[in-house]
PDB file of C-alpha atoms in Angstrom:
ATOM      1  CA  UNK A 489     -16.581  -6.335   5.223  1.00 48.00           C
ATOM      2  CA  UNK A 490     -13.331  -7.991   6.849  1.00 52.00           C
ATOM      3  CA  UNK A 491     -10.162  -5.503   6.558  1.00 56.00           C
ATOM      4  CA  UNK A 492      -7.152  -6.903   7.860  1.00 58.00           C
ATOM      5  CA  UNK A 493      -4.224  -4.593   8.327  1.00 59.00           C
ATOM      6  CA  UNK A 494      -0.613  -5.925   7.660  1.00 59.00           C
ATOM      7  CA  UNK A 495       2.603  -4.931   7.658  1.00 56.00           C
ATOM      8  CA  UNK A 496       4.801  -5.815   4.098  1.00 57.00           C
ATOM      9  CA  UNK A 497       8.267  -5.490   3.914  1.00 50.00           C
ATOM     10  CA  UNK A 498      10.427  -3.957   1.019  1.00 57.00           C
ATOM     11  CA  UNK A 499      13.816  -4.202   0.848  1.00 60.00           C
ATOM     12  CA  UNK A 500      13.484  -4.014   4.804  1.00 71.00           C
ATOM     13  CA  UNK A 501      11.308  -0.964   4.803  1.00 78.00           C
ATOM     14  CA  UNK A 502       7.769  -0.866   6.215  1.00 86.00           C
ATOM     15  CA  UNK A 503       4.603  -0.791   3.856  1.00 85.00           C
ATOM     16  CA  UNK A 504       1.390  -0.930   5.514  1.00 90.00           C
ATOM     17  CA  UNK A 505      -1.265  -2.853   3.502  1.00 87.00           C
ATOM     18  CA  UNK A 506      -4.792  -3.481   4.376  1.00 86.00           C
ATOM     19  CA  UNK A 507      -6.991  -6.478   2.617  1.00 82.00           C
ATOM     20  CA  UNK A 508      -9.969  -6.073   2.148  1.00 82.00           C
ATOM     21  CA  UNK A 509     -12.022  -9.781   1.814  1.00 79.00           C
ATOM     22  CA  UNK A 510     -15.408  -7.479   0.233  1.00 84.00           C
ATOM     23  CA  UNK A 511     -14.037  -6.393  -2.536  1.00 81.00           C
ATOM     24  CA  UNK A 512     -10.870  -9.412  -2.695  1.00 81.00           C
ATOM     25  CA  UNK A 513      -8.308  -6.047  -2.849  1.00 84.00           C
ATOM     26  CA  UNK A 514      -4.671  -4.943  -1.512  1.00 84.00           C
ATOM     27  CA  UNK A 515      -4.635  -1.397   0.196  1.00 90.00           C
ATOM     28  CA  UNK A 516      -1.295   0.327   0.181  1.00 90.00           C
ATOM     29  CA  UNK A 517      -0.065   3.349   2.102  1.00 93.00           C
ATOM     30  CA  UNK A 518       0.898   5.504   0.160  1.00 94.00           C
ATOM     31  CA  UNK A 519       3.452   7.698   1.819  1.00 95.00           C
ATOM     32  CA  UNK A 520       4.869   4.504   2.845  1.00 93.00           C
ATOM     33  CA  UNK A 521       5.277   3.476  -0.729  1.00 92.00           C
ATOM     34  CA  UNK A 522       6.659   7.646  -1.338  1.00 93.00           C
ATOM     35  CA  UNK A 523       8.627   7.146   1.844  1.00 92.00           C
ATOM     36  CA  UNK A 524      10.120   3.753  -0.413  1.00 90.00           C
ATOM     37  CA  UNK A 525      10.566   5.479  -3.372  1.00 89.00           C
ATOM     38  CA  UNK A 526      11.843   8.554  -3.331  1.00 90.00           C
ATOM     39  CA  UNK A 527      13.896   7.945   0.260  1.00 87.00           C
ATOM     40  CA  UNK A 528      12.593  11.371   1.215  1.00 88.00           C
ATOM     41  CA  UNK A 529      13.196  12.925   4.245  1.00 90.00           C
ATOM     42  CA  UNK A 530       9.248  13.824   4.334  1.00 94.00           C
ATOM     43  CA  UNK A 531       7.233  11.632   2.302  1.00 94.00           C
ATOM     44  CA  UNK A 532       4.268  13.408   3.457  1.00 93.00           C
ATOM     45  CA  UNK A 533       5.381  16.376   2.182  1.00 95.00           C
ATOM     46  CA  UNK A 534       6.330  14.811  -1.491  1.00 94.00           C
ATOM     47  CA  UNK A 535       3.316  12.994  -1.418  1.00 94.00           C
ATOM     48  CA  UNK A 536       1.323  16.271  -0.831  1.00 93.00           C
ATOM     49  CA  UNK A 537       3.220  18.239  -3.493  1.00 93.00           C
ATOM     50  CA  UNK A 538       2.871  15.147  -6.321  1.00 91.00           C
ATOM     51  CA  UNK A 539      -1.028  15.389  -5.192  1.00 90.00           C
ATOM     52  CA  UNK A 540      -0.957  18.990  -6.245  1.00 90.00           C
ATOM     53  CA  UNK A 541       0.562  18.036  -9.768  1.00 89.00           C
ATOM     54  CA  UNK A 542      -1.011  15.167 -10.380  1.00 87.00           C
ATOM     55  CA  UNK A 543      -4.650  17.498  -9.961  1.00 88.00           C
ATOM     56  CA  UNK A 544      -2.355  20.163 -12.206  1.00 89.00           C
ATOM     57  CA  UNK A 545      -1.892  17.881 -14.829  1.00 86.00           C
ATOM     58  CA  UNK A 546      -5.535  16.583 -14.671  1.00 86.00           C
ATOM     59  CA  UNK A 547      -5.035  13.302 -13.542  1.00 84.00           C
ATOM     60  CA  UNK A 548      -8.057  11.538 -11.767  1.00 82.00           C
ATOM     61  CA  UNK A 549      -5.938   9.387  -9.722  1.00 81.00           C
ATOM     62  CA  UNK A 550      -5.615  11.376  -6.723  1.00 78.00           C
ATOM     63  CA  UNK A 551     -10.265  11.708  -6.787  1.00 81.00           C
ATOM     64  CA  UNK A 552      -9.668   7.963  -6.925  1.00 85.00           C
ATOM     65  CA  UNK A 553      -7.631   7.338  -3.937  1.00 87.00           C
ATOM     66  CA  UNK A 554      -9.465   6.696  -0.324  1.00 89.00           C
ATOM     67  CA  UNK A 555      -8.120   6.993   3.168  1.00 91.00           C
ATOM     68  CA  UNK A 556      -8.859   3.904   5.281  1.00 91.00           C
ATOM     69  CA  UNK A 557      -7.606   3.196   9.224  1.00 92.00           C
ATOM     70  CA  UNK A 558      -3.971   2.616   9.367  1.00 90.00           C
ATOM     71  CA  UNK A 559      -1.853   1.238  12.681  1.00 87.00           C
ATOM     72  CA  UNK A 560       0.426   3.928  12.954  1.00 87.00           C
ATOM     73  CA  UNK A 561       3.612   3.686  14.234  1.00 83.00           C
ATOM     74  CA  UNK A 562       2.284   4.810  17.768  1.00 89.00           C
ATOM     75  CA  UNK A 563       0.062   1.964  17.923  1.00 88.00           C
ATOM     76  CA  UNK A 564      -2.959   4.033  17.101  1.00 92.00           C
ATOM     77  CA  UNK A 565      -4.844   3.570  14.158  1.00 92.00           C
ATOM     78  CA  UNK A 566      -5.278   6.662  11.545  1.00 93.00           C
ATOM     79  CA  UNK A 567      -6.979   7.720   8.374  1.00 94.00           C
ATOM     80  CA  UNK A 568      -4.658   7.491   5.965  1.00 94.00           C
ATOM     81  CA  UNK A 569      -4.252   8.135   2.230  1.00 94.00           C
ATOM     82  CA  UNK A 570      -4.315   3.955   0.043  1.00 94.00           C
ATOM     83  CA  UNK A 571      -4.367   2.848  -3.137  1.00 92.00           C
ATOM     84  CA  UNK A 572      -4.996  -0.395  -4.865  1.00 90.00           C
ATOM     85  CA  UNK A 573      -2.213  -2.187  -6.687  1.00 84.00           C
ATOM     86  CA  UNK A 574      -3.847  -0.530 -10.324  1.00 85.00           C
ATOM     87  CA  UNK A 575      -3.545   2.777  -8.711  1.00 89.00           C
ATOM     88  CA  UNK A 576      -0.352   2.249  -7.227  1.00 86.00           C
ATOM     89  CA  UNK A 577       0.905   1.180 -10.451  1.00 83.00           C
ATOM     90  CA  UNK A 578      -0.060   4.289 -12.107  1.00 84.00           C
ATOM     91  CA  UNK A 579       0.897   6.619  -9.616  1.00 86.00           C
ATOM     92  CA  UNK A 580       4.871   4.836  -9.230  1.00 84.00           C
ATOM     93  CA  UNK A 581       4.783   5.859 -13.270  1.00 83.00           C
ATOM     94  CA  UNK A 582       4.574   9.963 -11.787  1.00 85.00           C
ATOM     95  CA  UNK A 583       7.690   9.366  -9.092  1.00 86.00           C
ATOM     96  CA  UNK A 584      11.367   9.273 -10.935  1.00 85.00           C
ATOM     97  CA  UNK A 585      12.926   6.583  -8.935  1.00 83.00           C
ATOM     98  CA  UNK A 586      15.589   3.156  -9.744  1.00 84.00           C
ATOM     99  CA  UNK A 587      13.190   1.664  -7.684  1.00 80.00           C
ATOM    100  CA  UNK A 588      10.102   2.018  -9.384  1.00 77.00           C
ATOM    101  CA  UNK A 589      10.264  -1.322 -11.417  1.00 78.00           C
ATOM    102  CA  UNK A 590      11.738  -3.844  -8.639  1.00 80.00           C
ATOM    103  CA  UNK A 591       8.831  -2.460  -6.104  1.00 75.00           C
ATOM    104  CA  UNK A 592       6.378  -3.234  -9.393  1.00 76.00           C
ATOM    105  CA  UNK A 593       7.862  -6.758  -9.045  1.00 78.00           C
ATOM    106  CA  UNK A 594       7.492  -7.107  -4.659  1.00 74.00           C
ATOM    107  CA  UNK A 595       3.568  -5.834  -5.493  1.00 74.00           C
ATOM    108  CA  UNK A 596       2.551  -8.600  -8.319  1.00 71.00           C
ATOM    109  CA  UNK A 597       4.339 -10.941  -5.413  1.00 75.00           C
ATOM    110  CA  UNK A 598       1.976  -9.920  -2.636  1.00 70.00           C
ATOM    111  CA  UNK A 599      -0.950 -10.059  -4.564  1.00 65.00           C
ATOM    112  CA  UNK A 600       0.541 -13.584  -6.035  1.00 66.00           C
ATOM    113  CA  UNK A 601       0.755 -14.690  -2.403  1.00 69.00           C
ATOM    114  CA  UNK A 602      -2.589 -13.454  -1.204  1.00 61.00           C
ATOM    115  CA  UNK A 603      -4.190 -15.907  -3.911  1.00 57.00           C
ATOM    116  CA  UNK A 604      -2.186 -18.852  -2.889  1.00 63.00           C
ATOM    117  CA  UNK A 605      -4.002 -18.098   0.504  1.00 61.00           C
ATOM    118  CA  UNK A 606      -7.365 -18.258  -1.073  1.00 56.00           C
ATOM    119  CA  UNK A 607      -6.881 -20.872  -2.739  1.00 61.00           C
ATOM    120  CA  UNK A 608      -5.560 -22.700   0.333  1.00 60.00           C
ATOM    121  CA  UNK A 609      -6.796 -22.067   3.865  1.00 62.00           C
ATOM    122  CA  UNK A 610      -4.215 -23.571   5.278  1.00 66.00           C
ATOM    123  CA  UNK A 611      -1.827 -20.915   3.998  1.00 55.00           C
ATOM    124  CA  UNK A 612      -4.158 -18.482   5.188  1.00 55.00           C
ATOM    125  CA  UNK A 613      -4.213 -19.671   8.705  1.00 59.00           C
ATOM    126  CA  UNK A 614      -0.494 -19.412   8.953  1.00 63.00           C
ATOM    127  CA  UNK A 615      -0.654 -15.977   7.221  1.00 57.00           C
ATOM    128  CA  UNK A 616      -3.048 -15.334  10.296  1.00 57.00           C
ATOM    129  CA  UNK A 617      -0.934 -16.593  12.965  1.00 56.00           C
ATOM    130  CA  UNK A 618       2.601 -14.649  11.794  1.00 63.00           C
ATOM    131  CA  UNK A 619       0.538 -11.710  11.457  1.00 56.00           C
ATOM    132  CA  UNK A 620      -1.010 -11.467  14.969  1.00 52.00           C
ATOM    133  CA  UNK A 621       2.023 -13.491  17.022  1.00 52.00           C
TER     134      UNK A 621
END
């Protein structure tokens, strides 16, 4: 399985995103998205408190989500809570925010660009190359 970690940018913030060739998926972080969202002081923190409603209300989402190795801003990597574009999509629907439906729009663009890449290597290649230089 190849995982490449990346580094997105909305509306000039940080969202760390991991592909995943095996199973042809987007990984998001999903404080970062939180941290996006809400503008929180501690996204952790709302992140941890929305986990605790979401298993309230009895919503599966949060059994769903995984932790994979994330670059951290320290340059280490760490486990870290993700979520796959479907998940993200339903967890955005449980955090009020103005921002909820442009950041909808910035993921269906990702994934739309990560295709283009399949489809053409060359893309890919230069994907590559602005990712690691």
């Amino acid at each position: 399985m190849v995982k490449q970690n990346t580094i997105k940018l909305f509306e000039e913030k940080k969202i760390r995103t991991l592909w995943d060739s095996e199973t042809e998926e987007w990984y998001f972080s999903v404080v970062d998205v939180v941290a996006v969202l809400t503008d929180s002081e501690n996204p952790r923190r709302y992140w941890s408190d929305l986990k605790r409603k979401l298993v309230k209300e009895g919503s599966q989402l949060y059994e769903e989500i995984v932790q994979l190795k994330m670059l951290s801003s320290d340059g280490k990597y760490y486990k870290t809570d993700v979520a796959t574009a479907q998940q993200l999509f339903r967890l955005i629907q449980s955090i009020p925010s103005p921002k909820a439906e442009p950041f909808k729009l910035w993921m269906a663009q990702v994934a739309a660009e990560r295709l283009e890449q399949i489809q053409d290597p060359e893309l890919s290649i230069e994907q590559a190359m602005e990712d690691y230089y």
